Coordinates of C-alpha atoms and ligand atoms in Angstrom, one line a residue:
M1198 CA -3.2 12.8 -15.0
K1199 CA -1.0 12.8 -12.0
W1200 CA 0.2 9.2 -12.7
F1201 CA 1.5 10.3 -16.0
L1202 CA 3.4 13.2 -14.5
L1203 CA 4.8 10.9 -11.9
A1204 CA 5.8 8.3 -14.4
L1205 CA 7.6 11.0 -16.4
L1206 CA 9.3 12.3 -13.3
A1207 CA 10.4 8.8 -12.4
L1208 CA 11.7 8.3 -15.9
S1209 CA 13.6 11.5 -15.9
A1210 CA 15.1 10.7 -12.5
L1211 CA 16.3 7.4 -14.0
I1212 CA 17.6 9.0 -17.2
C1213 CA 19.4 12.0 -15.7
G1214 CA 21.7 10.6 -13.2
C1215 CA 20.5 8.1 -10.7
S1216 CA 23.3 5.7 -11.3
S1217 CA 22.4 2.1 -10.5
G1218 CA 25.2 2.0 -7.9
D1219 CA 26.4 -1.2 -6.2
V1220 CA 24.0 -4.0 -6.0
N1221 CA 24.4 -5.7 -2.7
N1222 CA 22.9 -9.0 -3.2
D1223 CA 23.9 -10.2 0.2
D1224 CA 21.7 -7.8 1.9
D1225 CA 19.5 -9.7 4.2
H1226 CA 16.0 -8.3 4.6
S1227 CA 14.7 -11.1 6.6
A1228 CA 13.3 -10.2 10.0
P1229 CA 15.9 -9.3 12.6
A1230 CA 16.5 -12.0 15.1
D1231 CA 15.1 -11.1 18.5
D1232 CA 17.9 -10.2 20.9
D1233 CA 18.3 -8.1 24.0
T1234 CA 18.2 -4.8 22.2
H1235 CA 14.8 -5.5 20.6
A1236 CA 12.4 -3.3 22.5
V1237 CA 9.4 -5.3 23.4
D1238 CA 7.7 -4.1 26.5
D1239 CA 8.2 -6.4 29.4
D1240 CA 4.7 -6.3 30.9
A1241 CA 2.8 -6.3 27.6
A1242 CA 1.7 -8.8 25.0
G1243 CA 5.3 -8.9 23.7
D1244 CA 6.1 -11.6 26.2
D1245 CA 3.6 -13.9 24.6
D1246 CA 5.5 -16.6 22.8
T1247 CA 2.5 -17.4 20.6
L1248 CA 2.6 -14.0 18.9
N1249 CA 4.1 -13.8 15.5
P1250 CA 5.6 -10.3 15.2
D1251 CA 6.6 -11.0 11.5
W1252 CA 3.2 -12.1 10.1
Y1253 CA 3.0 -9.1 7.8
R1254 CA 6.2 -9.9 5.9
T1255 CA 4.7 -12.8 4.0
A1256 CA 1.0 -11.9 4.0
T1257 CA -0.6 -11.0 0.7
F1258 CA -2.7 -7.9 1.6
M1259 CA -5.9 -6.7 -0.1
Q1260 CA -6.6 -3.0 0.1
I1261 CA -10.4 -2.4 0.5
F1262 CA -12.3 0.8 -0.1
L1263 CA -15.2 -0.4 2.1
R1264 CA -17.8 2.0 0.6
S1265 CA -17.4 0.0 -2.7
F1266 CA -16.9 -3.6 -1.6
Y1267 CA -20.3 -5.2 -0.8
D1268 CA -23.5 -3.6 0.4
S1269 CA -25.3 -5.9 2.9
N1270 CA -28.3 -3.7 3.6
G1271 CA -29.4 -2.3 0.3
D1272 CA -28.6 1.3 0.8
G1273 CA -26.1 1.4 -2.2
I1274 CA -23.1 1.8 0.1
G1275 CA -20.6 -1.0 1.0
D1276 CA -20.4 -1.8 4.7
L1277 CA -18.8 -3.9 7.4
R1278 CA -21.4 -6.6 7.4
G1279 CA -20.9 -6.8 3.6
L1280 CA -17.2 -7.4 4.1
I1281 CA -17.9 -10.1 6.7
V1282 CA -20.1 -11.9 4.1
K1283 CA -17.2 -11.8 1.6
L1284 CA -14.4 -12.9 3.9
P1285 CA -14.5 -16.5 2.6
Y1286 CA -13.9 -15.1 -0.9
L1287 CA -10.8 -13.4 0.3
A1288 CA -9.6 -16.4 2.2
E1289 CA -10.0 -18.5 -0.9
L1290 CA -8.0 -16.0 -2.9
G1291 CA -5.2 -16.4 -0.4
I1292 CA -5.4 -13.0 1.2
G1293 CA -3.7 -12.8 4.6
A1294 CA -4.5 -9.2 5.6
I1295 CA -6.8 -6.4 4.7
W1296 CA -6.0 -2.7 4.7
L1297 CA -9.2 -0.8 5.1
N1298 CA -9.3 2.8 3.8
P1299 CA -10.8 5.1 6.5
I1300 CA -14.0 3.8 8.0
Y1301 CA -14.4 6.6 10.7
P1302 CA -17.2 9.1 10.8
S1303 CA -16.4 11.8 8.2
P1304 CA -18.1 14.6 6.3
F1305 CA -16.4 13.1 3.3
F1306 CA -14.7 16.1 1.8
D1307 CA -11.8 13.7 1.1
S1308 CA -13.6 10.3 1.0
G1309 CA -13.1 9.6 4.7
Y1310 CA -9.5 11.0 4.9
D1311 CA -11.2 13.8 6.9
V1312 CA -11.8 12.0 10.1
A1313 CA -14.5 13.5 12.4
D1314 CA -14.1 11.0 15.2
Y1315 CA -11.0 8.8 15.6
E1316 CA -12.6 6.2 17.9
A1317 CA -15.9 5.5 16.1
I1318 CA -17.2 3.8 13.0
N1319 CA -19.0 5.8 10.2
P1320 CA -22.7 4.9 10.5
D1321 CA -22.8 4.4 6.7
Y1322 CA -20.6 1.3 7.3
G1323 CA -22.0 -0.1 10.6
T1324 CA -21.2 0.0 14.3
L1325 CA -18.3 -0.7 16.5
D1326 CA -20.0 -4.1 17.3
D1327 CA -20.0 -4.9 13.6
F1328 CA -16.3 -4.0 13.5
R1329 CA -15.6 -6.3 16.5
E1330 CA -17.4 -9.1 14.6
L1331 CA -15.3 -8.4 11.5
L1332 CA -12.2 -8.7 13.6
D1333 CA -13.3 -12.0 15.1
R1334 CA -14.5 -13.6 11.8
A1335 CA -11.4 -12.4 9.9
H1336 CA -9.0 -13.7 12.6
E1337 CA -10.8 -17.0 12.6
L1338 CA -10.0 -17.3 8.9
G1339 CA -6.4 -16.2 9.4
I1340 CA -6.9 -12.7 7.9
R1341 CA -5.5 -9.7 9.8
I1342 CA -7.1 -6.3 9.8
V1343 CA -5.0 -3.1 9.3
M1344 CA -6.7 0.3 9.5
D1345 CA -5.9 3.6 8.0
G1346 CA -4.3 5.9 10.6
V1347 CA -4.9 9.5 9.3
F1348 CA -2.9 11.4 11.8
N1349 CA -1.4 14.3 9.8
H1350 CA -4.8 16.1 9.9
S1351 CA -8.3 15.6 11.0
S1352 CA -11.7 16.8 9.7
W1353 CA -12.6 20.4 10.7
E1354 CA -15.7 18.7 12.2
N1355 CA -13.5 16.6 14.6
P1356 CA -14.3 17.7 18.2
W1357 CA -10.6 18.3 18.7
F1358 CA -10.7 21.0 16.0
V1359 CA -14.1 22.3 17.1
E1360 CA -12.5 23.0 20.5
S1361 CA -9.2 24.2 19.0
R1362 CA -11.0 26.9 17.0
S1363 CA -13.4 27.9 19.8
S1364 CA -10.9 30.2 21.5
R1365 CA -7.2 30.9 21.8
D1366 CA -7.5 29.9 25.5
N1367 CA -9.0 26.5 24.9
P1368 CA -6.6 23.8 26.1
K1369 CA -6.8 22.2 22.6
H1370 CA -6.2 25.4 20.7
D1371 CA -2.6 24.4 20.3
W1372 CA -3.5 20.9 19.0
Y1373 CA -3.6 22.4 15.5
V1374 CA -1.1 24.6 13.6
W1375 CA -2.1 28.3 14.0
G1376 CA -0.3 31.5 13.0
D1377 CA -1.2 35.2 13.2
E1378 CA -0.1 35.1 9.5
P1379 CA 0.8 32.2 7.2
L1380 CA 4.1 30.9 8.6
F1381 CA 5.5 28.8 5.7
D1382 CA 4.6 27.7 2.2
C1383 CA 4.5 24.0 1.5
H1384 CA 2.2 23.4 -1.4
D1385 CA 2.6 20.5 -3.7
P1386 CA 2.2 21.3 -7.4
L1387 CA 1.5 17.7 -8.2
E1388 CA -1.6 17.7 -6.0
P1389 CA -3.8 20.5 -7.5
E1390 CA -6.9 18.7 -6.2
F1391 CA -6.1 20.0 -2.7
G1392 CA -5.8 23.7 -3.7
Q1393 CA -2.8 25.9 -3.4
D1394 CA -3.7 28.0 -0.5
R1395 CA -2.6 26.2 2.7
W1396 CA -3.6 28.7 5.3
T1397 CA -7.2 29.6 6.1
F1398 CA -8.2 32.6 8.3
D1399 CA -10.6 31.8 11.2
E1400 CA -12.8 34.7 12.3
T1401 CA -13.3 33.4 15.9
V1402 CA -9.7 33.2 16.9
G1403 CA -8.5 35.8 14.4
Q1404 CA -5.7 33.5 13.2
Y1405 CA -4.8 31.3 10.3
Y1406 CA -4.8 27.5 10.5
Y1407 CA -2.6 25.3 8.4
H1408 CA -3.9 22.5 6.2
F1409 CA -1.6 20.7 3.8
F1410 CA -4.7 19.2 2.2
R1411 CA -8.1 20.8 1.9
E1412 CA -9.3 23.6 4.2
Q1413 CA -11.7 21.1 5.7
M1414 CA -8.7 19.1 6.9
P1415 CA -6.6 21.1 9.4
D1416 CA -3.1 19.7 10.3
L1417 CA -2.5 18.4 13.8
N1418 CA 0.3 20.2 15.7
Y1419 CA 2.9 17.6 16.7
E1420 CA 4.8 20.2 18.7
N1421 CA 2.1 19.8 21.3
A1422 CA 2.9 16.9 23.8
D1423 CA -0.8 16.4 24.7
L1424 CA -1.7 15.9 21.0
R1425 CA 1.1 13.4 20.6
E1426 CA -0.2 11.5 23.5
A1427 CA -3.8 11.7 22.2
V1428 CA -2.7 10.2 18.9
K1429 CA -0.9 7.3 20.6
N1430 CA -4.0 6.6 22.7
V1431 CA -6.1 6.4 19.5
V1432 CA -3.7 3.8 18.3
R1433 CA -3.9 1.9 21.6
F1434 CA -7.7 2.1 21.4
W1435 CA -7.8 0.2 18.1
F1436 CA -4.9 -2.2 19.1
D1437 CA -6.9 -3.0 22.3
L1438 CA -9.9 -4.0 20.1
G1439 CA -7.6 -6.4 18.2
V1440 CA -6.6 -4.3 15.1
D1441 CA -3.4 -5.7 13.7
G1442 CA -1.8 -2.5 12.4
F1443 CA -2.1 0.8 10.7
R1444 CA -1.2 2.1 7.3
L1445 CA -0.1 5.6 8.3
D1446 CA -1.5 8.2 6.0
A1447 CA 0.8 11.0 4.8
A1448 CA 3.3 10.1 7.6
H1449 CA 6.1 12.2 6.0
L1450 CA 4.1 15.4 6.7
Y1451 CA 3.5 15.3 10.5
Y1452 CA 5.9 18.2 11.2
Q1453 CA 6.2 21.0 8.8
D1454 CA 7.9 24.4 9.2
A1455 CA 9.8 27.0 7.2
E1456 CA 12.8 24.7 7.0
Y1457 CA 11.1 21.3 6.2
C1458 CA 8.0 20.8 4.2
W1459 CA 8.3 17.0 4.6
N1460 CA 10.7 14.5 6.1
H1461 CA 11.2 16.6 9.1
P1462 CA 13.7 15.1 11.6
K1463 CA 11.0 15.5 14.3
T1464 CA 8.6 13.4 12.3
H1465 CA 11.1 10.5 12.5
A1466 CA 11.4 11.1 16.2
F1467 CA 7.7 10.9 16.7
L1468 CA 7.3 7.8 14.5
K1469 CA 9.9 6.1 16.7
E1470 CA 7.8 6.9 19.7
L1471 CA 4.8 5.5 17.9
R1472 CA 6.7 2.3 17.0
Q1473 CA 7.1 1.7 20.7
V1474 CA 3.3 1.6 21.0
A1475 CA 3.3 -1.2 18.5
D1476 CA 6.1 -2.9 20.4
E1477 CA 3.9 -2.8 23.6
Y1478 CA 1.6 -5.3 21.8
G1479 CA 4.3 -7.4 20.2
D1480 CA 2.7 -8.2 16.8
R1481 CA 1.3 -4.9 15.4
V1482 CA 2.5 -3.3 12.3
F1483 CA 2.9 0.2 10.9
V1484 CA 3.1 0.6 7.1
G1485 CA 4.0 4.2 6.2
E1486 CA 2.6 6.1 3.3
V1487 CA 5.7 8.2 2.8
A1488 CA 6.7 10.0 -0.3
G1489 CA 9.9 11.5 -1.7
A1490 CA 13.2 10.6 -3.1
P1491 CA 14.3 7.0 -2.5
E1492 CA 17.0 7.9 0.0
K1493 CA 14.6 10.0 2.0
V1494 CA 11.8 7.4 2.2
I1495 CA 14.2 4.7 3.3
E1496 CA 14.9 6.7 6.4
Y1497 CA 11.4 5.9 7.7
L1498 CA 12.6 2.3 8.3
G1499 CA 15.0 3.6 10.9
D1500 CA 17.6 1.0 11.7
G1501 CA 15.3 -1.7 10.6
R1502 CA 13.6 -2.3 14.0
D1503 CA 13.1 1.1 15.6
E1504 CA 10.8 3.0 13.2
L1505 CA 8.2 1.8 10.7
Q1506 CA 8.2 -1.9 9.8
A1507 CA 7.4 -1.1 6.2
I1508 CA 7.0 1.8 3.8
I1509 CA 4.8 2.0 0.7
N1510 CA 7.3 2.1 -2.2
F1511 CA 5.8 4.7 -4.5
N1512 CA 9.1 4.9 -6.4
L1513 CA 8.8 1.3 -7.4
T1514 CA 5.2 1.8 -8.5
Y1515 CA 6.4 4.6 -10.8
G1516 CA 9.0 2.1 -12.0
F1517 CA 6.1 -0.2 -12.9
Y1518 CA 4.5 2.5 -15.0
A1519 CA 7.7 3.2 -16.8
S1520 CA 8.6 -0.4 -17.3
Y1521 CA 5.2 -1.5 -18.6
F1522 CA 4.9 1.4 -21.1
L1523 CA 8.5 1.1 -22.3
H1524 CA 8.2 -2.8 -22.3
T1525 CA 11.5 -3.1 -20.5
P1526 CA 12.3 -4.1 -16.9
W1527 CA 15.2 -1.6 -16.3
P1528 CA 13.1 1.1 -14.5
I1529 CA 11.9 -1.6 -12.1
E1530 CA 15.4 -2.9 -11.7
T1531 CA 16.7 0.6 -11.1
M1532 CA 14.0 1.4 -8.5
M1533 CA 14.7 -1.9 -6.7
D1534 CA 18.3 -1.0 -6.6
L1535 CA 17.6 2.5 -5.3
T1536 CA 15.1 1.4 -2.7
Y1537 CA 14.8 -2.2 -1.5
E1538 CA 18.4 -3.1 -2.0
R1539 CA 19.4 -0.3 0.3
F1540 CA 16.9 -1.0 3.1
P1541 CA 18.3 -1.6 6.6
P1542 CA 18.2 -5.3 7.5
G1543 CA 14.7 -6.2 8.6
G1544 CA 13.1 -3.2 6.8
T1545 CA 10.6 -4.0 4.0
H1546 CA 8.2 -2.3 1.6
A1547 CA 4.6 -2.6 0.5
V1548 CA 4.5 -3.2 -3.3
Y1549 CA 1.4 -2.1 -5.2
Q1550 CA 0.3 -1.4 -8.7
S1551 CA -3.0 0.3 -8.1
N1552 CA -4.6 2.1 -5.1
H1553 CA -7.4 4.5 -4.3
D1554 CA -5.3 7.5 -5.4
F1555 CA -4.3 6.4 -8.9
Y1556 CA -6.0 5.2 -12.0
R1557 CA -6.4 1.5 -11.9
M1558 CA -3.5 -0.3 -13.6
F1559 CA -5.9 -2.5 -15.6
G1560 CA -7.4 0.6 -17.3
L1561 CA -3.9 1.8 -18.1
L1562 CA -3.1 -1.6 -19.6
L1563 CA -6.0 -1.0 -21.9
G1564 CA -8.0 -3.9 -20.4
D1565 CA -5.5 -6.5 -21.8
D1566 CA -5.9 -9.6 -19.6
D1567 CA -2.5 -11.1 -20.7
W1568 CA -0.7 -7.9 -20.0
A1569 CA -2.4 -7.7 -16.6
K1570 CA -1.4 -11.3 -15.8
M1571 CA 2.2 -10.5 -16.5
T1572 CA 2.2 -7.3 -14.4
S1573 CA 0.6 -9.1 -11.5
V1574 CA 3.4 -11.7 -11.6
V1575 CA 5.9 -8.9 -11.4
Q1576 CA 4.1 -7.5 -8.3
L1577 CA 3.5 -10.9 -6.6
T1578 CA 7.0 -12.3 -7.1
L1579 CA 9.1 -9.2 -6.0
P1580 CA 10.3 -9.2 -2.4
G1581 CA 8.2 -7.3 0.1
I1582 CA 4.5 -7.2 1.0
A1583 CA 2.2 -7.4 -2.0
F1584 CA -0.9 -5.1 -1.7
V1585 CA -3.6 -6.1 -4.2
Y1586 CA -6.2 -3.4 -4.7
Y1587 CA -9.8 -4.8 -4.5
G1588 CA -11.1 -5.7 -7.9
E1589 CA -7.6 -5.8 -9.4
E1590 CA -7.9 -9.5 -9.3
V1591 CA -10.9 -9.5 -11.7
G1592 CA -9.6 -6.7 -13.9
M1593 CA -11.8 -3.8 -12.9
T1594 CA -11.2 -0.8 -15.1
N1595 CA -11.7 2.9 -14.2
G1596 CA -15.1 4.5 -13.7
H1597 CA -16.3 7.7 -15.1
E1598 CA -18.5 9.3 -12.5
V1599 CA -17.0 11.9 -10.1
V1600 CA -18.7 12.2 -6.6
V1601 CA -15.8 13.7 -4.6
D1602 CA -12.9 14.1 -7.1
Y1603 CA -11.2 12.5 -10.1
R1604 CA -9.8 9.7 -7.9
D1605 CA -13.3 8.2 -7.8
A1606 CA -12.3 6.5 -11.0
A1607 CA -10.5 3.9 -9.0
R1608 CA -13.1 3.7 -6.2
T1609 CA -16.2 2.2 -8.0
P1610 CA -18.1 -0.8 -6.7
M1611 CA -16.6 -4.3 -6.7
H1612 CA -17.8 -6.5 -9.6
W1613 CA -19.3 -9.6 -8.1
D1614 CA -21.4 -10.7 -11.0
A1615 CA -22.8 -9.7 -14.4
S1616 CA -26.1 -8.2 -13.1
P1617 CA -26.9 -4.5 -13.7
T1618 CA -25.5 -3.6 -10.2
A1619 CA -22.7 -6.1 -10.5
G1620 CA -24.0 -7.9 -7.4
F1621 CA -22.7 -5.1 -5.3
T1622 CA -26.1 -3.9 -4.1
T1623 CA -29.8 -4.5 -4.5
R1624 CA -30.4 -0.8 -5.1
E1625 CA -28.6 2.1 -6.9
P1626 CA -24.9 2.1 -6.1
W1627 CA -23.5 5.3 -4.5
I1628 CA -21.4 5.8 -7.7
A1629 CA -21.7 4.4 -11.2
L1630 CA -20.0 1.1 -11.9
A1631 CA -16.9 0.8 -14.0
P1632 CA -17.8 0.0 -17.6
N1633 CA -16.4 -3.5 -17.8
H1634 CA -18.5 -5.1 -15.0
A1635 CA -20.4 -7.4 -17.3
T1636 CA -17.2 -9.2 -18.5
H1637 CA -14.8 -8.8 -15.6
N1638 CA -16.5 -10.0 -12.5
V1639 CA -16.1 -12.8 -9.9
A1640 CA -19.1 -14.9 -11.1
V1641 CA -18.0 -15.0 -14.7
E1642 CA -14.3 -15.5 -14.0
D1643 CA -14.8 -18.1 -11.3
G1644 CA -15.8 -20.7 -13.9
D1645 CA -13.1 -19.9 -16.4
P1646 CA -9.8 -21.6 -15.7
H1647 CA -7.9 -19.0 -17.8
S1648 CA -9.5 -16.0 -16.2
L1649 CA -7.6 -13.2 -14.4
L1650 CA -9.2 -14.2 -11.1
N1651 CA -8.1 -17.8 -11.4
H1652 CA -4.6 -16.6 -12.4
Y1653 CA -4.5 -14.4 -9.2
R1654 CA -5.6 -17.4 -7.1
R1655 CA -2.8 -19.5 -8.6
V1656 CA 0.0 -16.9 -8.2
I1657 CA -1.0 -16.0 -4.7
A1658 CA -1.1 -19.7 -3.8
I1659 CA 2.4 -20.0 -5.1
R1660 CA 3.5 -16.9 -3.2
N1661 CA 1.9 -18.2 0.0
A1662 CA 3.4 -21.7 -0.4
R1663 CA 6.9 -20.4 -1.1
P1664 CA 7.8 -17.6 1.4
V1665 CA 11.1 -17.1 -0.4
L1666 CA 9.1 -14.9 -2.8
A1667 CA 8.2 -12.5 -0.1
E1668 CA 11.3 -12.7 2.0
G1669 CA 14.2 -14.2 0.1
S1670 CA 17.1 -12.2 -1.2
Y1671 CA 16.7 -10.7 -4.6
T1672 CA 19.3 -11.0 -7.3
P1673 CA 18.6 -9.6 -10.8
V1674 CA 19.8 -11.9 -13.5
V1675 CA 21.3 -10.6 -16.8
A1676 CA 19.3 -11.5 -19.9
D1677 CA 20.3 -10.8 -23.5
S1678 CA 16.9 -9.2 -24.3
N1679 CA 15.9 -5.7 -23.2
H1680 CA 12.4 -7.0 -22.7
V1681 CA 13.1 -9.9 -20.4
F1682 CA 13.2 -9.5 -16.6
A1683 CA 14.8 -12.3 -14.5
D1684 CA 15.5 -12.4 -10.8
L1685 CA 16.6 -15.2 -8.5
R1686 CA 15.0 -15.4 -5.1
Q1687 CA 17.0 -17.2 -2.5
S1688 CA 16.5 -18.1 1.1
A1689 CA 18.3 -20.6 3.4
D1690 CA 16.3 -23.5 2.2
D1691 CA 14.6 -22.5 -1.1
S1692 CA 15.3 -20.7 -4.3
L1693 CA 13.1 -19.7 -7.3
L1694 CA 14.0 -18.1 -10.6
V1695 CA 11.4 -15.8 -12.0
V1696 CA 11.6 -14.9 -15.7
I1697 CA 9.1 -12.4 -17.3
N1698 CA 8.6 -11.1 -20.9
F1699 CA 7.6 -7.4 -20.8
S1700 CA 7.0 -7.3 -24.5
A1701 CA 3.8 -7.9 -26.5
K1702 CA 5.9 -10.1 -28.8
P1703 CA 7.4 -13.6 -28.0
Q1704 CA 11.0 -13.5 -26.8
E1705 CA 13.9 -16.0 -27.1
A1706 CA 16.5 -15.0 -24.5
T1707 CA 19.5 -16.4 -22.8
L1708 CA 20.2 -15.8 -19.1
D1709 CA 23.6 -15.6 -17.5
L1710 CA 23.0 -17.6 -14.3
S1711 CA 26.7 -18.3 -13.7
P1712 CA 27.2 -15.5 -11.1
T1713 CA 24.1 -16.7 -9.1
S1714 CA 23.6 -19.6 -6.8
W1715 CA 22.1 -21.6 -9.7
G1716 CA 25.4 -21.2 -11.6
G1717 CA 26.9 -24.3 -10.0
R1718 CA 23.8 -26.4 -9.9
V1719 CA 22.5 -29.2 -12.1
G1720 CA 18.8 -30.0 -12.6
T1721 CA 15.6 -29.3 -14.5
P1722 CA 13.9 -26.0 -14.0
R1723 CA 10.1 -26.6 -13.6
D1724 CA 7.5 -23.8 -13.8
L1725 CA 5.4 -23.7 -10.7
Y1726 CA 2.6 -21.9 -12.7
S1727 CA 2.2 -24.2 -15.6
G1728 CA 4.0 -27.4 -14.6
A1729 CA 6.2 -27.2 -17.8
E1730 CA 9.8 -28.3 -17.6
L1731 CA 12.5 -26.2 -19.2
P1732 CA 15.9 -27.3 -20.7
H1733 CA 18.3 -29.0 -18.4
L1734 CA 20.6 -26.7 -16.4
D1735 CA 24.2 -27.6 -15.8
A1736 CA 27.7 -25.9 -15.7
F1737 CA 27.8 -25.7 -19.5
S1738 CA 24.4 -24.1 -20.0
A1739 CA 24.4 -21.7 -17.0
A1740 CA 26.2 -18.9 -18.7
A1741 CA 23.7 -18.8 -21.6
Y1742 CA 20.6 -20.6 -20.3
P1743 CA 17.9 -20.4 -23.0
V1744 CA 14.4 -19.3 -22.2
S1745 CA 11.5 -19.0 -24.7
L1746 CA 8.5 -16.9 -23.6
P1747 CA 5.3 -16.0 -25.4
A1748 CA 4.0 -12.4 -25.5
Y1749 CA 3.8 -11.2 -21.9
G1750 CA 4.8 -14.7 -20.8
F1751 CA 6.4 -15.7 -17.5
V1752 CA 7.7 -18.6 -15.6
I1753 CA 8.3 -19.1 -11.8
L1754 CA 10.9 -21.9 -11.8
E1755 CA 12.1 -24.3 -9.1
L1756 CA 15.1 -26.5 -9.8
V1757 CA 14.3 -30.1 -9.6
G1758 CA 16.6 -33.1 -9.3
D1759 CA 20.1 -31.8 -8.5
Ligands
LIG1130 C1 -3.2 10.2 1.4 C2 -4.4 9.4 0.9 C3 -5.2 10.2 0.0 C4 -5.7 11.4 0.8 C5 -4.5 12.2 1.4 C6 -5.0 13.1 2.5 O1 -2.3 10.5 0.3 O2 -3.9 8.2 0.2 O3 -6.3 9.5 -0.5 O4 -6.4 12.3 0.0 O5 -3.6 11.3 2.1 O6 -5.4 12.4 3.6

C-alpha cells in the first residue's frame, strides 16, 4: 500500500511545518520568449520556423501501457498495430500526445523497465516498421509520441552489461557501477518490491555491481564519458525516427555515491547536456520522473529553459490523495504553492492521478462515477500538462492478478466493450481483466451522454479549446467552505473561474473574488460544462459571490457580457 504511506507522508509534511509561504500569483509560467540566449543549434531543425517547440504545454497526454491497450494479432498481448487501430479513438477523445511505457526488448523482470536493447522494439509489440507507421499515423492525426527513456539502469541482458561483466579489461566494463566491495548504501524503504540489497557480487569479474532497483537491472555509470555519449546517441536515434520526446525514468538517480543517493549535482549537469540534444531538434521534450521534496524536484527545471522542460509532480499527486480522502482542497492548494507556484518562468509539470506504479484512482474512489468526474475536473483544469492514464476515462478499476508484481493491478487490459475479453483480444489476455469491465467500457459508455467517457471528452474539449487552463496563471480564490476549491485562470486574452465541491454533500459557498481580476468586472458567469448561467457578478457581489454546487459538483466559468 505504497500510495497510502505516501499520502500519509504528504499529509504529515503539510501538517508539520511546510508553511504555505508567499503566493506569487504574478509568476508567469508561459513559455519563455525566444531570444538570443535560447540555445537552439544553428545547423539543426531548430531553425525551422514551422516547428512548435511548445506543443507539449497545452497537449492532453495519454499514458499507455502498450501490453494492455489493444491486441491486433490475437496473442493476448497489446501491440503497436493495435495502438494504430485505436488512434482515432484517442483523437476523438482530444488526446494530443501519447507517453508509451517501455516498448523495447526486455526479459520483463520489471515490466519492460529492464531494457535489453535501447534501439529496438520488443517483438511482442511488433517491429521498428510498425513503430514508424505508428509515428506517421499519429502525426497525421496531430498526436505526438513520447517514449520512456530508461537511462538510470539497463537489463542485465543488455549487450552493454553483457560486455561490462565479461572482464575488467572490457572497454565497457566501466559503463556500469562496480566496486570491490559495496561502496554506498542507497536503499529506499518505500520500495520494498526492489529488495534491500543494492550490490550483487559477480563471479567473473570478482566485483560487486550496483543496482538501485532489482539485481537484473544494473545501474549505468555516468562517470564514464563514453556511456554518457552512448545515452545521448540513443536519444538521437529515436529523435531521428521522429519521436517527439522522452519521459525520463528515475532521472533523479543517474549519479549516486556516498554523499548523494539522489539529486546529485552531477545528475543536473548531465540533464543539461541532454537538454542540448533536444534543442538540436527544436521541438522535442523531456518530462522527468523525479522524486523528492518539492524544492529538490523544482531544481530539475533549471532556469526554465536549460534543463528538463517538465517534471512529473508526484507531490501534487499525493496532494490529490490527501484532498480527496479529507474532502478538502487545502492539500492540493498547499502542494501547488510548494511546487508550481515556485517554478522558474517557462518550467511546467505533468499532472496525473493514476499511473502504472500506483493503484488506479477510480478504485481508490470506490468506483464512484460522480467522485471520479469531480477529480478529473481538478486534474484537467489545473495548470500544466495533464496525463490521463489509459482506461481512466472509462473508470477502469484495479485488477487482482499478479504476473510481475503488485503494480499489475493498474496494468490490466483496456476495456473496449462488455464481451468476456473486454474487446481487448480474441484470445486469453496476458493478465486477468479488472472486475468492472462489463459496466465500465468504451462501447457501453459511448452511448450514454452522462457516462464518465463522455464527461472526459467534454472536459478535454474545453481544455483544448481554452489554453488558459493549461498555461494561464493560477490564482486560488478564498471560499467560505472548507470543501470548496476555486481558482481563477488568467492569460492575456482569456480567463476562467473553476469552482469544485470536494464533498459528497451539496455546498452553498461564497467566494471572495475582489482581490482577483474578476473583482472589478461585471457580467454573467456561464458554465462551459453545462451551459448554466450563475448569478450576475458586479462590484457589490464580488466580495461574497454565491455558488451552489451539488455533491462533487463543479463549474468551469467564463464571464459573459462585461
Ligand atoms: C520508475 C518506473 C517504475 C520502474 C522503476 C524502475 O519509477 O515508473 O515502473 O519500476 O522506475 O525502472
